[in-house]
Coordinates of N, CA and C in Angstrom, one line a residue:
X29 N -2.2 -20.7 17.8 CA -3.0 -19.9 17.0 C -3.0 -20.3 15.5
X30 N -4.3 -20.6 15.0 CA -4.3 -21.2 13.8 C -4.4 -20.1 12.5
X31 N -3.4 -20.0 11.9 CA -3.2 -18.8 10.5 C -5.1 -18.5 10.2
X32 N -5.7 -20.0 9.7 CA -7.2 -20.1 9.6 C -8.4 -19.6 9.9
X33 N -7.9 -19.3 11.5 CA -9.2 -18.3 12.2 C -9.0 -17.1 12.1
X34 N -7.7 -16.1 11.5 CA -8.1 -15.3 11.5 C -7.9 -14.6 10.1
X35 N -9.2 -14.6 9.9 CA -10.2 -14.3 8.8 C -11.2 -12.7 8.7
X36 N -10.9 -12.0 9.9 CA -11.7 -10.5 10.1 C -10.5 -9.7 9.8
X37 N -11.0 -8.6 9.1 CA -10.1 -7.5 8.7 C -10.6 -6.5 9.5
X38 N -9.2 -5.9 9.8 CA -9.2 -4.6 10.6 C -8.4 -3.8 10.4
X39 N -8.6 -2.4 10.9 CA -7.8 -1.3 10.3 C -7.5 -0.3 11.8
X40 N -6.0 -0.2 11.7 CA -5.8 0.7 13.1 C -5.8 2.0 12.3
X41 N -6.2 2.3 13.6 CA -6.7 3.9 13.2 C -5.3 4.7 14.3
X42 N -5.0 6.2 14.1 CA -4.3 7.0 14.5 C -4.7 8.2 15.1
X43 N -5.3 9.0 15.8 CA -5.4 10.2 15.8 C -4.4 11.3 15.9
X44 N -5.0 12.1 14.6 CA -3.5 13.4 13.7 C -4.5 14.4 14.3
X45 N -5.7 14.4 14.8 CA -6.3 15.9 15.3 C -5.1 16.5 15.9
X46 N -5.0 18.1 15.7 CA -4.3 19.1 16.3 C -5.2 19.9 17.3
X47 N -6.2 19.9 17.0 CA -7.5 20.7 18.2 C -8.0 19.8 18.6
X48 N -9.2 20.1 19.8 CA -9.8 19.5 20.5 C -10.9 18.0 19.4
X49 N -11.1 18.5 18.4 CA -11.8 17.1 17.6 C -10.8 16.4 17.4
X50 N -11.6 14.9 17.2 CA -11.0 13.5 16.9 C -10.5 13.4 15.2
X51 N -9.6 13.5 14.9 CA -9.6 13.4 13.2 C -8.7 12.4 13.1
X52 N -9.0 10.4 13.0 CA -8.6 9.6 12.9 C -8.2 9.1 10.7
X53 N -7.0 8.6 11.3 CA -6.8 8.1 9.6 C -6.2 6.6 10.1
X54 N -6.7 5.9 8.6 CA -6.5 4.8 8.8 C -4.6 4.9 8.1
X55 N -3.9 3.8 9.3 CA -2.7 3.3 8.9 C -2.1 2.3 8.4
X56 N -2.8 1.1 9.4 CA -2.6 -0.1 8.5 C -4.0 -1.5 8.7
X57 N -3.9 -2.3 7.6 CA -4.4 -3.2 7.6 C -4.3 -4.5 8.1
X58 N -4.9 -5.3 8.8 CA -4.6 -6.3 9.3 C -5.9 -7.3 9.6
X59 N -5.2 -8.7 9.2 CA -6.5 -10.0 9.3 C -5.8 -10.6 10.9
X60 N -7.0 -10.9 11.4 CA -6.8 -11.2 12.7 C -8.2 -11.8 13.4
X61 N -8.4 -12.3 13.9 CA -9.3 -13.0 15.2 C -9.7 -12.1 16.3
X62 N -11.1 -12.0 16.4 CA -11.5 -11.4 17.4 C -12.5 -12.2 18.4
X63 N -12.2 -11.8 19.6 CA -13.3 -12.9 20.4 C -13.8 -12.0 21.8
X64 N -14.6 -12.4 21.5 CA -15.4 -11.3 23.3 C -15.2 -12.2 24.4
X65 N -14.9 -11.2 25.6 CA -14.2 -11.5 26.5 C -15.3 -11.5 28.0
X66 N -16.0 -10.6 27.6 CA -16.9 -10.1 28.9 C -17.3 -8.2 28.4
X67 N -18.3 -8.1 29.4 CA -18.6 -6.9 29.4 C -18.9 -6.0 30.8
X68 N -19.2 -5.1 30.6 CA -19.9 -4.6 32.0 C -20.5 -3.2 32.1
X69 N -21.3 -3.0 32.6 CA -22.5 -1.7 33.1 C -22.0 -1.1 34.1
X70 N -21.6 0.3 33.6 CA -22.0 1.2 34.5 C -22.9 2.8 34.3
X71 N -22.9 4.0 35.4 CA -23.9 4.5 35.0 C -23.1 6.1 35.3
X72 N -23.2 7.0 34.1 CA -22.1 7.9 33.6 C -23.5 8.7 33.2
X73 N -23.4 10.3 34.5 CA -23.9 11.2 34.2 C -25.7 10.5 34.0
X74 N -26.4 10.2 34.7 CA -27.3 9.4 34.9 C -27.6 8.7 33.3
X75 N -26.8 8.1 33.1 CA -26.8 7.3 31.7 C -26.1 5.5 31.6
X76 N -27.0 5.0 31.1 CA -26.3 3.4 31.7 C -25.8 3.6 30.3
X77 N -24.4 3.1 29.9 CA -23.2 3.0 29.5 C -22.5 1.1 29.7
X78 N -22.7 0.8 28.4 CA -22.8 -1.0 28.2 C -21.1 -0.7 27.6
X79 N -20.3 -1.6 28.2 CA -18.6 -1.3 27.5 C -18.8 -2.9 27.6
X80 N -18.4 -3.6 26.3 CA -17.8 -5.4 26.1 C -16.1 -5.2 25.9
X81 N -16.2 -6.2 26.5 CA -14.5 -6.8 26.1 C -13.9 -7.7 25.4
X82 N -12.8 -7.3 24.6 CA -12.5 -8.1 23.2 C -11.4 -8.4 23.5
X83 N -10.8 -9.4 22.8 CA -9.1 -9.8 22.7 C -9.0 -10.0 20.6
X84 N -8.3 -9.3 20.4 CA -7.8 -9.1 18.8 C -6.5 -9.4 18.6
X85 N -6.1 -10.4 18.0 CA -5.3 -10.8 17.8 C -4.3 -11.1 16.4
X86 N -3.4 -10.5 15.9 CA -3.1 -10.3 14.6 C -1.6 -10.6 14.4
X87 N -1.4 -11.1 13.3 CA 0.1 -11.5 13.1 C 1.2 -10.2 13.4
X88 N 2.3 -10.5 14.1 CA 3.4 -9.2 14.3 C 3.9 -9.1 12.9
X89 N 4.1 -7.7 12.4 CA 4.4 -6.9 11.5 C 5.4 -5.6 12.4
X90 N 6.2 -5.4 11.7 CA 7.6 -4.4 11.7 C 6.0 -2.8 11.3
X91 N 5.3 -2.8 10.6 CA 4.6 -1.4 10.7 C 3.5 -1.2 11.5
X92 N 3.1 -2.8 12.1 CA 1.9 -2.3 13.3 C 3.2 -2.2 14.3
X93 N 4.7 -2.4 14.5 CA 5.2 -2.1 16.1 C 5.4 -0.5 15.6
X94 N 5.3 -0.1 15.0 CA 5.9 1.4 14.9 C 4.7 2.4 14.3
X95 N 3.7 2.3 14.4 CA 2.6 2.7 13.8 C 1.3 2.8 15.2
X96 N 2.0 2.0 16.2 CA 0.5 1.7 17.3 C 1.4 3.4 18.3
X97 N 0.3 3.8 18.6 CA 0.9 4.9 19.6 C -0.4 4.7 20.6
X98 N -0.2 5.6 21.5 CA -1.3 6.5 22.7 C -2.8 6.4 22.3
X99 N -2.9 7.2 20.9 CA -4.1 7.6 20.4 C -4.5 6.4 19.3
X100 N -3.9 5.4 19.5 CA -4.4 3.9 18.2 C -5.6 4.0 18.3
X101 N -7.0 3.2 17.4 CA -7.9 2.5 18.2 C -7.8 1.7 16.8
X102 N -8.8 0.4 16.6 CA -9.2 -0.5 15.8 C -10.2 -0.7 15.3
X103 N -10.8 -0.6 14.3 CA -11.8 -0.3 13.2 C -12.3 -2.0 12.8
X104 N -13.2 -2.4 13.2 CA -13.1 -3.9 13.0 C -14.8 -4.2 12.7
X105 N -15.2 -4.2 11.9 CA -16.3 -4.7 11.1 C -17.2 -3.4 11.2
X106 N -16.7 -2.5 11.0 CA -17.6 -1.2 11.3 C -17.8 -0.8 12.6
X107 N -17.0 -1.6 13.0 CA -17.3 -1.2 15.0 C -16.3 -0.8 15.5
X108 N -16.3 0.4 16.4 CA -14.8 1.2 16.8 C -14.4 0.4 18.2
X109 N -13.1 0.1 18.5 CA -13.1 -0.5 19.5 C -11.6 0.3 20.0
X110 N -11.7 0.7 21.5 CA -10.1 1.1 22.4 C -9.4 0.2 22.7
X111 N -7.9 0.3 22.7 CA -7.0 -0.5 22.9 C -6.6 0.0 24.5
X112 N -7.0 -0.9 25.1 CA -6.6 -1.1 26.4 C -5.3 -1.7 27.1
X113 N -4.8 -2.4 26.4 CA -3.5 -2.7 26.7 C -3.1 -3.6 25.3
X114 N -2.2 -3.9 25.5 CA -1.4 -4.9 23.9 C -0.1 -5.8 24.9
X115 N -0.2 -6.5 24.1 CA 1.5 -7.9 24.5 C 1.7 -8.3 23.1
X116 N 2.9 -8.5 22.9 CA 3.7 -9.4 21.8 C 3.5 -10.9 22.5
X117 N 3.2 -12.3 21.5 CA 3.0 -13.5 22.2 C 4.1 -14.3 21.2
X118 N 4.7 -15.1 21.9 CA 5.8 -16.1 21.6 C 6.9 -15.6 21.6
X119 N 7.3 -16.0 21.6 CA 9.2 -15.7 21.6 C 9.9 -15.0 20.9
X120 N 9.2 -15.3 19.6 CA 9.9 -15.2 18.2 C 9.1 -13.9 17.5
X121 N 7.9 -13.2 18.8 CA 7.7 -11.9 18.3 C 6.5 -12.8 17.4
X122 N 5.5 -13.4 17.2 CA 4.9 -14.0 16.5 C 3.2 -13.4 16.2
X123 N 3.1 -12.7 17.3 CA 1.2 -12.3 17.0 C 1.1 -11.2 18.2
X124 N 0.5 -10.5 17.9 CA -0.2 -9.2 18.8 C -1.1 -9.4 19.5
X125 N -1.6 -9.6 20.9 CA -2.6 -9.9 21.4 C -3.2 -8.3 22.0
X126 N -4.2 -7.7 21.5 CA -4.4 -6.6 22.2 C -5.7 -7.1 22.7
X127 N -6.1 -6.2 23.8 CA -7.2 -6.1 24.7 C -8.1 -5.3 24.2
X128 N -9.4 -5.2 24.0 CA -10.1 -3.9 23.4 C -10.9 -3.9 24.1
X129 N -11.9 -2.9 24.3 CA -12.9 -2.4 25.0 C -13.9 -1.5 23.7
X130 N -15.4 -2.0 23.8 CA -16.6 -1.2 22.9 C -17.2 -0.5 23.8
X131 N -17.6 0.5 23.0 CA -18.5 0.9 23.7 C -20.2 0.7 23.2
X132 N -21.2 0.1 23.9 CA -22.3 0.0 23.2 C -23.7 0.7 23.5

């Protein structure tokens, strides 16, 4: 992974709602690499529903391991994206590879 390519800023987001609404705040900041993965159609309450797939990838930081919970998502060029799964890559704890999913 080249320091170079990742050049996109993104922002994880938290949800602190206590009631049934979403009330997201941003926690932290991070430059990282994003790449689409695939997509796919399905059809929800007679409504086609387009979800793509992303891989985001950002340098490990000590406040994104303690800062990512259940309710994370990723705020990445004005586009909201879910965290579908996450891995630590290299040995040495070196970059975050999460999986995202949009909705479009």
């Amino acid at each position: 992974m080249a320091v170079g390519k990742m050049n996109i800023k993104g922002a994880l987001q938290n949800n602190v709602g206590v009631s049934k609404r979403d009330n997201y705040q941003e926690v932290l900041i991070c430059w990282g690499e994003l790449k689409k993965g695939g997509g796919s159609r399905n059809n929800e309450v007679n409504e086609t529903v387009l979800n793509s797939a992303w891989t985001w990838t950002v340098r490990f930081s000590e406040d994104l391991e303690t800062n990512i919970n259940k309710s994370s998502r990723w705020v990445i060029q004005n586009r909201f994206f879910t965290i579908t799964s996450y891995e630590i890559i290299d040995q040495k704890r070196f970059y975050y590879k999460f999986n995202l999913t949009e909705r479009e």
